[in-house]
Coordinates of N, CA and C in Angstrom, one line a residue:
X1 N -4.0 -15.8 0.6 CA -3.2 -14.8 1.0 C -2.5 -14.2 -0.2
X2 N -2.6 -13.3 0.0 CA -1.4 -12.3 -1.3 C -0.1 -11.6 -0.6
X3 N 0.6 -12.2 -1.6 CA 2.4 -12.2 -1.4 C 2.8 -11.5 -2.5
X4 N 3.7 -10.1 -1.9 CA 4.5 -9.4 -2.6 C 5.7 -9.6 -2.5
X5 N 6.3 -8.7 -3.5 CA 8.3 -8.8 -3.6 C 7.9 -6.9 -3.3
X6 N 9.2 -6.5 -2.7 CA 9.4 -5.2 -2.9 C 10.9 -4.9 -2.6
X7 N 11.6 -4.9 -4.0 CA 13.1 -5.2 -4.2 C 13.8 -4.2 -5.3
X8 N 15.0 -3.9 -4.2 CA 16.4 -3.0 -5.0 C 17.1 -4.0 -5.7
X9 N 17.6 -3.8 -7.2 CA 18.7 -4.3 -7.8 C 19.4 -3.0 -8.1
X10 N 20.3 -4.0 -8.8 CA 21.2 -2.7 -9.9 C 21.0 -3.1 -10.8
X11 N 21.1 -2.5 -11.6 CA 21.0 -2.5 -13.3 C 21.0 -4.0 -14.0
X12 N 22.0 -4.2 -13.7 CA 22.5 -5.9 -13.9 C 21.8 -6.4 -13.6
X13 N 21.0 -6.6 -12.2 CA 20.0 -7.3 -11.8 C 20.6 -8.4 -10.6
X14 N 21.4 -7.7 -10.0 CA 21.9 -8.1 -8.6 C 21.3 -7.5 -7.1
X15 N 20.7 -8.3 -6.1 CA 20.2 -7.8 -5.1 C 21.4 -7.3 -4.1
X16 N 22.7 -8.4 -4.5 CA 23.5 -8.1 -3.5 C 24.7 -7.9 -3.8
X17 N 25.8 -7.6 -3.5 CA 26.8 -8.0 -3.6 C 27.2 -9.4 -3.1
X18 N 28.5 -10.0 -3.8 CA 28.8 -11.3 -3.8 C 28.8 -11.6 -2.0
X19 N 29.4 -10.2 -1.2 CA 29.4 -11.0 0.2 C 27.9 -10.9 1.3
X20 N 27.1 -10.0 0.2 CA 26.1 -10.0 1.1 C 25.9 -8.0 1.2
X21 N 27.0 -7.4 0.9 CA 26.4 -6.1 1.0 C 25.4 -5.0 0.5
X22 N 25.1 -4.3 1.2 CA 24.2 -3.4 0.1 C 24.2 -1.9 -0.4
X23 N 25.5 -2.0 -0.2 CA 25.6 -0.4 0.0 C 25.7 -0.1 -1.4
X24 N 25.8 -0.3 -2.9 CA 25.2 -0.2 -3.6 C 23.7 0.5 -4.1
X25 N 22.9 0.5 -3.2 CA 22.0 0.9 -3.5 C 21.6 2.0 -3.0
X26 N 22.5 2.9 -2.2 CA 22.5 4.5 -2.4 C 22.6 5.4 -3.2
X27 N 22.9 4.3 -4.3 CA 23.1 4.9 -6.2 C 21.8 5.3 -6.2
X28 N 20.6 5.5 -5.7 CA 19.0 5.4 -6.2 C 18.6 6.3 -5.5
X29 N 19.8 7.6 -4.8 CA 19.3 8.8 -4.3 C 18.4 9.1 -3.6
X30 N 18.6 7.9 -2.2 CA 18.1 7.5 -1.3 C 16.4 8.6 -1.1
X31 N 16.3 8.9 -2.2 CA 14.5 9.2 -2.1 C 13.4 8.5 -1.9
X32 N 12.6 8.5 -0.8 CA 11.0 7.8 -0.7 C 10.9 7.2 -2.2
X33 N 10.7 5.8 -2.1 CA 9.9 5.5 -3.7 C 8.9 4.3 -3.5
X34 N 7.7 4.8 -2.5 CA 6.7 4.1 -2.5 C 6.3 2.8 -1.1
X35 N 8.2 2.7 -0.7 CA 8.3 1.8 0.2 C 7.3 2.2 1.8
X36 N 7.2 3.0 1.9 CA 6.4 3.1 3.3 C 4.7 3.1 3.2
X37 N 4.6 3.2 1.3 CA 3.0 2.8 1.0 C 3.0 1.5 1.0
X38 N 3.7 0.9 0.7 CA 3.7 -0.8 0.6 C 4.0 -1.3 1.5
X39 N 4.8 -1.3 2.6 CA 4.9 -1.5 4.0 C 3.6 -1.2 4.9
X40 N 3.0 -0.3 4.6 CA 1.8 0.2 5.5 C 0.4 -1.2 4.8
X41 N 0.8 -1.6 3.5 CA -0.2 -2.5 2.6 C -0.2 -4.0 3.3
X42 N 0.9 -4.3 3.9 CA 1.1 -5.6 4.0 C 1.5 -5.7 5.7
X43 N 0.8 -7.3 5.9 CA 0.8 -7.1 7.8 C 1.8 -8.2 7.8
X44 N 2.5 -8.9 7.3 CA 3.5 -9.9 7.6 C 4.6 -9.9 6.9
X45 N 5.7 -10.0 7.4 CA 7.0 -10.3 6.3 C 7.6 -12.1 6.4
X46 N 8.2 -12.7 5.0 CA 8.3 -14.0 5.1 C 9.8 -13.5 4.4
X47 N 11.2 -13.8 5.2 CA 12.3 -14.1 4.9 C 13.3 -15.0 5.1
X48 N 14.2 -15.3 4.6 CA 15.3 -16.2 4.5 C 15.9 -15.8 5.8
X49 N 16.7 -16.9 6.5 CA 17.8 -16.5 7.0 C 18.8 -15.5 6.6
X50 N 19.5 -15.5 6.2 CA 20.5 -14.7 5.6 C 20.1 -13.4 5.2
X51 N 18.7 -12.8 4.9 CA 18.6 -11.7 4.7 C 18.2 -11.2 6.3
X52 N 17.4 -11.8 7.1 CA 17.4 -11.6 8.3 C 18.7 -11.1 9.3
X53 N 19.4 -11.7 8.7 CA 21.1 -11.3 9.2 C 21.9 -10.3 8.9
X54 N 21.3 -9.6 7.4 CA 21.6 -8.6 7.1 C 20.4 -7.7 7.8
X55 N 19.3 -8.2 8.0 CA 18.6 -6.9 8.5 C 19.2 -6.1 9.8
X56 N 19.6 -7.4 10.7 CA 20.1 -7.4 12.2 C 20.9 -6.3 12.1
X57 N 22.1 -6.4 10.7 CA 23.4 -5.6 11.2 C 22.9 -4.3 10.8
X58 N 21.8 -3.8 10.2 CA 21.3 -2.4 10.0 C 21.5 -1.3 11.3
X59 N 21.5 -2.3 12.4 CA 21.3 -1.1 13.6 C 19.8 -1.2 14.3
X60 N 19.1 -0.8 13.4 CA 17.9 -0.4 13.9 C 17.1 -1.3 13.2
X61 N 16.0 -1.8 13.9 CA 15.0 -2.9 13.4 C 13.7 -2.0 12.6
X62 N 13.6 -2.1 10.9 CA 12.9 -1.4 10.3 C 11.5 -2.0 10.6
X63 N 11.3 -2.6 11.3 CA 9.9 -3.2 10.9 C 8.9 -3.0 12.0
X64 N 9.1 -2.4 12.7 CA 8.7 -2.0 14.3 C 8.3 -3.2 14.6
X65 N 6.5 -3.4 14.9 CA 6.3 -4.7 16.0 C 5.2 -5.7 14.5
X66 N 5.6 -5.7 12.9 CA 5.2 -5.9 12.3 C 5.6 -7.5 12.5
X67 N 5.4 -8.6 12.4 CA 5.2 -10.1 12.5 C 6.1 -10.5 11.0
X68 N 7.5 -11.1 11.2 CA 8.6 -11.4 10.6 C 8.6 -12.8 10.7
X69 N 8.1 -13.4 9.8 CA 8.7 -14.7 9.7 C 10.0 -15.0 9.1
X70 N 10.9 -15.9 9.8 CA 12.5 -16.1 9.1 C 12.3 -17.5 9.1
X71 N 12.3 -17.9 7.6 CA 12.7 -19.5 7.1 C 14.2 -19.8 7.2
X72 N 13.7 -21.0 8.1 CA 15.6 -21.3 8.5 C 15.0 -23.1 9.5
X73 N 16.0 -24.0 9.4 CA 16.2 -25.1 9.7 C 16.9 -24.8 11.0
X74 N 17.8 -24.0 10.8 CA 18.7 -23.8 11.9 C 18.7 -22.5 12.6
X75 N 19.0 -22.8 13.6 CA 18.7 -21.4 15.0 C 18.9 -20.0 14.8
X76 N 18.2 -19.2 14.7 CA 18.1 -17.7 14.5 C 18.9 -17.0 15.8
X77 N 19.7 -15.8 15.2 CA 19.9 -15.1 15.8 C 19.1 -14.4 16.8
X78 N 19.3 -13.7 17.7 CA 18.6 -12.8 18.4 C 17.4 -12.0 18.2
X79 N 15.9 -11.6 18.0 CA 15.7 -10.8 17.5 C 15.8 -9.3 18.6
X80 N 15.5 -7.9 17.9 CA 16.0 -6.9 19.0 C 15.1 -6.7 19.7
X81 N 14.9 -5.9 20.7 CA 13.8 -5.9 21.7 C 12.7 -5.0 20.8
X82 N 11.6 -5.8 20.9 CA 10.4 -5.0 20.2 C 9.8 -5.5 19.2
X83 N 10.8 -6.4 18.7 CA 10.8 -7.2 17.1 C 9.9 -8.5 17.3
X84 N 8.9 -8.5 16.2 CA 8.3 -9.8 16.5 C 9.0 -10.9 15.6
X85 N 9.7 -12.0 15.9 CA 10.0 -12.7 15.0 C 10.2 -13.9 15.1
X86 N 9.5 -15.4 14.0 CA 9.2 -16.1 14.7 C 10.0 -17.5 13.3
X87 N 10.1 -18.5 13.8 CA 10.9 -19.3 12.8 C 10.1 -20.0 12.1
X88 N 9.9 -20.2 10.5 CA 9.3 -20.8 10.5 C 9.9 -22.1 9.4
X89 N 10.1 -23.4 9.0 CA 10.6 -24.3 7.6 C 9.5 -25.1 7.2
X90 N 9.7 -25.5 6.0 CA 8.9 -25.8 5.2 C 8.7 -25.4 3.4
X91 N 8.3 -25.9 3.0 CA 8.1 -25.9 1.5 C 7.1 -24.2 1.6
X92 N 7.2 -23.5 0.5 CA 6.0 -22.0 0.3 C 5.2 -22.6 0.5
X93 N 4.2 -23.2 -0.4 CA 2.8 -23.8 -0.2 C 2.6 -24.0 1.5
X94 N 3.5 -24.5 2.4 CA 3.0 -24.8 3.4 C 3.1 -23.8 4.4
X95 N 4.2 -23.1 3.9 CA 3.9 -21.6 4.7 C 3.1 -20.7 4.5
X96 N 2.7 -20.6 3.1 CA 1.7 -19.4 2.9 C 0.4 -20.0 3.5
X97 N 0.1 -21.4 3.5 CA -1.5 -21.9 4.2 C -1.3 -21.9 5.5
X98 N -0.5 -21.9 6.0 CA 0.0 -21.7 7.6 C 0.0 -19.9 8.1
X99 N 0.2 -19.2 7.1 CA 0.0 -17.8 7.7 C -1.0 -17.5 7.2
X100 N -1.9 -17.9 6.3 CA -3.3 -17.0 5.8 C -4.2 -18.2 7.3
X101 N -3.7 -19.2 7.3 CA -4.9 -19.9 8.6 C -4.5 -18.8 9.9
X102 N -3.6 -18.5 9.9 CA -3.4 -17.9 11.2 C -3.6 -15.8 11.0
X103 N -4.6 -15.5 10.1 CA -5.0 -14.7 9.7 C -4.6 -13.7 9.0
X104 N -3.4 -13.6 8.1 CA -2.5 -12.9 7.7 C -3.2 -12.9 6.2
X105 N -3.2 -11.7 6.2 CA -3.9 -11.2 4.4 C -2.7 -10.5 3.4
X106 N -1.7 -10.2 3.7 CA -0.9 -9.4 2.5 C 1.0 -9.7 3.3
X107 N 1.1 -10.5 2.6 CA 2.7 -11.0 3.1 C 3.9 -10.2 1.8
X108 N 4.7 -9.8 3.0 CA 5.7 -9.5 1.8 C 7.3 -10.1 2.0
X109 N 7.4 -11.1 0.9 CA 8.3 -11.9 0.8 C 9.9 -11.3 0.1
X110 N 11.2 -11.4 1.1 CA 11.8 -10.7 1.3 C 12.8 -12.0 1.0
X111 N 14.3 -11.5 0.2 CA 15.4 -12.2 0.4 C 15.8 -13.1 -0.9
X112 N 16.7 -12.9 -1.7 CA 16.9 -14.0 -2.7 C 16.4 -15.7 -3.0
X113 N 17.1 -16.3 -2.3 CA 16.9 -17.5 -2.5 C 15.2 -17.8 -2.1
X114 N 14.7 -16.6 -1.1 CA 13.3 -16.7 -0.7 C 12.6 -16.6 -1.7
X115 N 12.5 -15.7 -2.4 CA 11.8 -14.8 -3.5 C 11.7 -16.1 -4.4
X116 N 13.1 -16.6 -5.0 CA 13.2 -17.7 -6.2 C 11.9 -18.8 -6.0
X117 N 12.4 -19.3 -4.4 CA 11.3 -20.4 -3.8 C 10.0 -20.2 -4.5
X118 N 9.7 -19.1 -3.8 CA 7.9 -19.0 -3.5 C 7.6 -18.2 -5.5
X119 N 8.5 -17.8 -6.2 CA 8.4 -18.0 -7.7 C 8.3 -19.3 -7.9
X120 N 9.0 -19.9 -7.8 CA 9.2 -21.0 -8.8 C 7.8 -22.1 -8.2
X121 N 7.5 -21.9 -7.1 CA 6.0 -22.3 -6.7 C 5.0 -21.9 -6.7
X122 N 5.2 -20.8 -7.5 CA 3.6 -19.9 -8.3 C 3.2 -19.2 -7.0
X123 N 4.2 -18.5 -6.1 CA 3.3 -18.1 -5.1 C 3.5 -16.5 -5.0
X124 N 3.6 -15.8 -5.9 CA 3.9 -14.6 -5.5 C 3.5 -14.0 -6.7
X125 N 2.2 -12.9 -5.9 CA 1.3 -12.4 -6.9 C 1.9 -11.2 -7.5
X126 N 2.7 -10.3 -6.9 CA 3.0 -8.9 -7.5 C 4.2 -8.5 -6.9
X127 N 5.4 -8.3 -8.1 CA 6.7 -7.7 -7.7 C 6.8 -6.5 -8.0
X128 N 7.5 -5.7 -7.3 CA 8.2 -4.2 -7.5 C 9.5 -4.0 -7.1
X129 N 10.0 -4.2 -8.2 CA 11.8 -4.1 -8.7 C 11.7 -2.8 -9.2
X130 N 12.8 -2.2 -8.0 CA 13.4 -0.9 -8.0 C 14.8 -0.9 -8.5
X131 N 15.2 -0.5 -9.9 CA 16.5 -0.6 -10.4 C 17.2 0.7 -10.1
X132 N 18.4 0.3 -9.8 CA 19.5 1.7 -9.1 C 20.8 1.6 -9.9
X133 N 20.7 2.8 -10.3 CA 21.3 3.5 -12.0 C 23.1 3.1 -10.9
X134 N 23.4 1.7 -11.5 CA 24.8 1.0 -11.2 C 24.7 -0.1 -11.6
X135 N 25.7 -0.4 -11.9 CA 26.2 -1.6 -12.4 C 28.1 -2.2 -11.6
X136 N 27.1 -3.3 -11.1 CA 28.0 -4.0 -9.9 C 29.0 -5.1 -10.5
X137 N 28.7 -5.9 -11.4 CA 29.2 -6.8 -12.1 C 29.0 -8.4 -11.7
X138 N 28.9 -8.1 -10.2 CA 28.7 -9.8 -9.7 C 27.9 -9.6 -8.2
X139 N 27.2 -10.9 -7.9 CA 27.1 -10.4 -6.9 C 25.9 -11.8 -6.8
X140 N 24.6 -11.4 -6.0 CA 23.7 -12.6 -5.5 C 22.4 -11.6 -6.6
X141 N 22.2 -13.3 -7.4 CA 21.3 -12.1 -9.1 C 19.5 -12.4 -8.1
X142 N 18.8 -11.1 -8.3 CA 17.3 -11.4 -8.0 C 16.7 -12.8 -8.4
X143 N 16.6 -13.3 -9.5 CA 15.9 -14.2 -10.2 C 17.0 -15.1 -10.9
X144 N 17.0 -16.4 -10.1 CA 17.8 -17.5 -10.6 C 16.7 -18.2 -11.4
X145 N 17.6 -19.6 -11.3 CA 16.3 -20.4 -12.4 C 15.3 -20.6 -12.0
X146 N 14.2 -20.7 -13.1 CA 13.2 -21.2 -12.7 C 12.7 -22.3 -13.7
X147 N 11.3 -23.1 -13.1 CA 11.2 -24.3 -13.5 C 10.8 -24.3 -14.8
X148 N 10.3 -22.9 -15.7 CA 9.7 -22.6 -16.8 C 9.3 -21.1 -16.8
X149 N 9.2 -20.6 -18.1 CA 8.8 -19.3 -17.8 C 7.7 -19.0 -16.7
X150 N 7.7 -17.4 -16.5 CA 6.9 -16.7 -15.6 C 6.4 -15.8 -16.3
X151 N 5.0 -15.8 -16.6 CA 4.6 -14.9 -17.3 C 4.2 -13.8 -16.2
X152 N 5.0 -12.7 -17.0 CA 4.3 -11.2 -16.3 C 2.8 -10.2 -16.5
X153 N 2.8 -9.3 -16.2 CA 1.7 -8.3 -16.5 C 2.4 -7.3 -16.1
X154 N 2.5 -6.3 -17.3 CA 3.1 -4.9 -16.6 C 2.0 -3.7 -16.2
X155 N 2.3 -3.6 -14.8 CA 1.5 -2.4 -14.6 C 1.7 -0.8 -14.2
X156 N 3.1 -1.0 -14.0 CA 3.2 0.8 -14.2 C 4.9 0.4 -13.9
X157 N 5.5 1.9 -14.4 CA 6.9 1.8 -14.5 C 6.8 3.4 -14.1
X158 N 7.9 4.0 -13.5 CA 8.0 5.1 -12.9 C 9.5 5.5 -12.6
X159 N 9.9 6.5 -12.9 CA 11.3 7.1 -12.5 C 11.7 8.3 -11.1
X160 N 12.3 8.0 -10.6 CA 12.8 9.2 -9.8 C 13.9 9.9 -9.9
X161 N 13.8 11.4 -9.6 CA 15.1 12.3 -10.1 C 16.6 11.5 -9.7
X162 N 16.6 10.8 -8.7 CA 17.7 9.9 -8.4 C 18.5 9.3 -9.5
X163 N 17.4 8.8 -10.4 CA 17.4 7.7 -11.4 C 17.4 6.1 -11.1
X164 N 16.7 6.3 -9.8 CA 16.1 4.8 -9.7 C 14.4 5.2 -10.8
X165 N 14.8 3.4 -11.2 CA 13.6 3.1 -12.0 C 13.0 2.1 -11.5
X166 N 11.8 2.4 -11.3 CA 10.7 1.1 -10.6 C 9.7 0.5 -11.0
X167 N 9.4 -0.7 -11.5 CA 8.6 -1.3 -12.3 C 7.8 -2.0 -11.4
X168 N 6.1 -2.3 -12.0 CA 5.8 -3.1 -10.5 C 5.1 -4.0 -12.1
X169 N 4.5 -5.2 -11.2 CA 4.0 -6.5 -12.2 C 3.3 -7.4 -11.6
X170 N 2.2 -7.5 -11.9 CA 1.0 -9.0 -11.7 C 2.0 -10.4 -12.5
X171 N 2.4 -11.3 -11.2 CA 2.3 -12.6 -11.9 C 1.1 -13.0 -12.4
X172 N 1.6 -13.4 -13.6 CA 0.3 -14.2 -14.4 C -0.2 -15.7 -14.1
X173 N -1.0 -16.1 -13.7 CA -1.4 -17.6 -13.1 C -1.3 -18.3 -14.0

């Protein structure tokens, strides 16, 4: 199965603010930048709790009846009427062979501490980090440690009048 990232920072390289907010990232002139080609590429989402919690408070459920997995030990909120969403824990390795057996070809892995995971266990073939022209100063950073370097492959970098800049990249095996 192939697993993407498709993620807003700021400049600094923060997904979030320290409490969890995101309103920071209206700095990036809230223009289309590719997200509804890449959403349409991929049939499953794999998230953390906590980003899931932020999705809830959005209002409106972006994902219509797309199949949301939320990693969590502990009991999920609600999801909204129409939302598929299903719990799942475990180490990456055993989630990603658990959703490609159960037919899933293109997962897109959503959420800090998720992202780190399934990096630092070699499982995540291609990121696209969208940087938004700000600088926050603190906050929850995209990419904590890892076990050893990650080698990249760059394959295209692109700007929009906004001045979000968007880089996408093949992890290198």
């Amino acid at each position: 199965m192939k697993t993407s990232v498709f993620v807003g920072t700021s400049v600094d390289g923060f997904i979030a603010r320290a409490d969890g907010s995101l309103d920071f990232l209206d700095a990036g002139g809230n223009e289309e930048h590719g997200y509804e080609a890449f959403m349409a590429s991929v049939d499953v989402l794999i998230m953390g709790r906590h980003t899931y919690e932020t999705v809830l408070s959005f209002g409106a459920w972006p994902f219509g009846a797309k199949p949301v997995f939320v990693l969590s030990s502990r009991p999920l909120a609600p999801p909204p009427p129409g939302a598929v969403v299903e719990q799942l824990a475990g180490e990456p390795a055993v989630i990603v062979a658990t959703l490609a057996e159960r037919g899933f070809g293109h997962a897109y892995v959503d959420g800090g501490v998720t992202v780190q995971r399934f990096l630092a266990a070699g499982l995540i073939d291609r990121l696209i980090v969208s940087r938004v022209p700000v600088l926050i100063g603190n906050g929850i950073p995209l990419f904590g440690p890892t076990p050893g370097d990650i080698r990249l492959t760059h394959v295209s970098t692109r700007h929009f009048p906004g001045g979000l800049v968007q880089s996408e990249y093949l992890v290198a095996g």
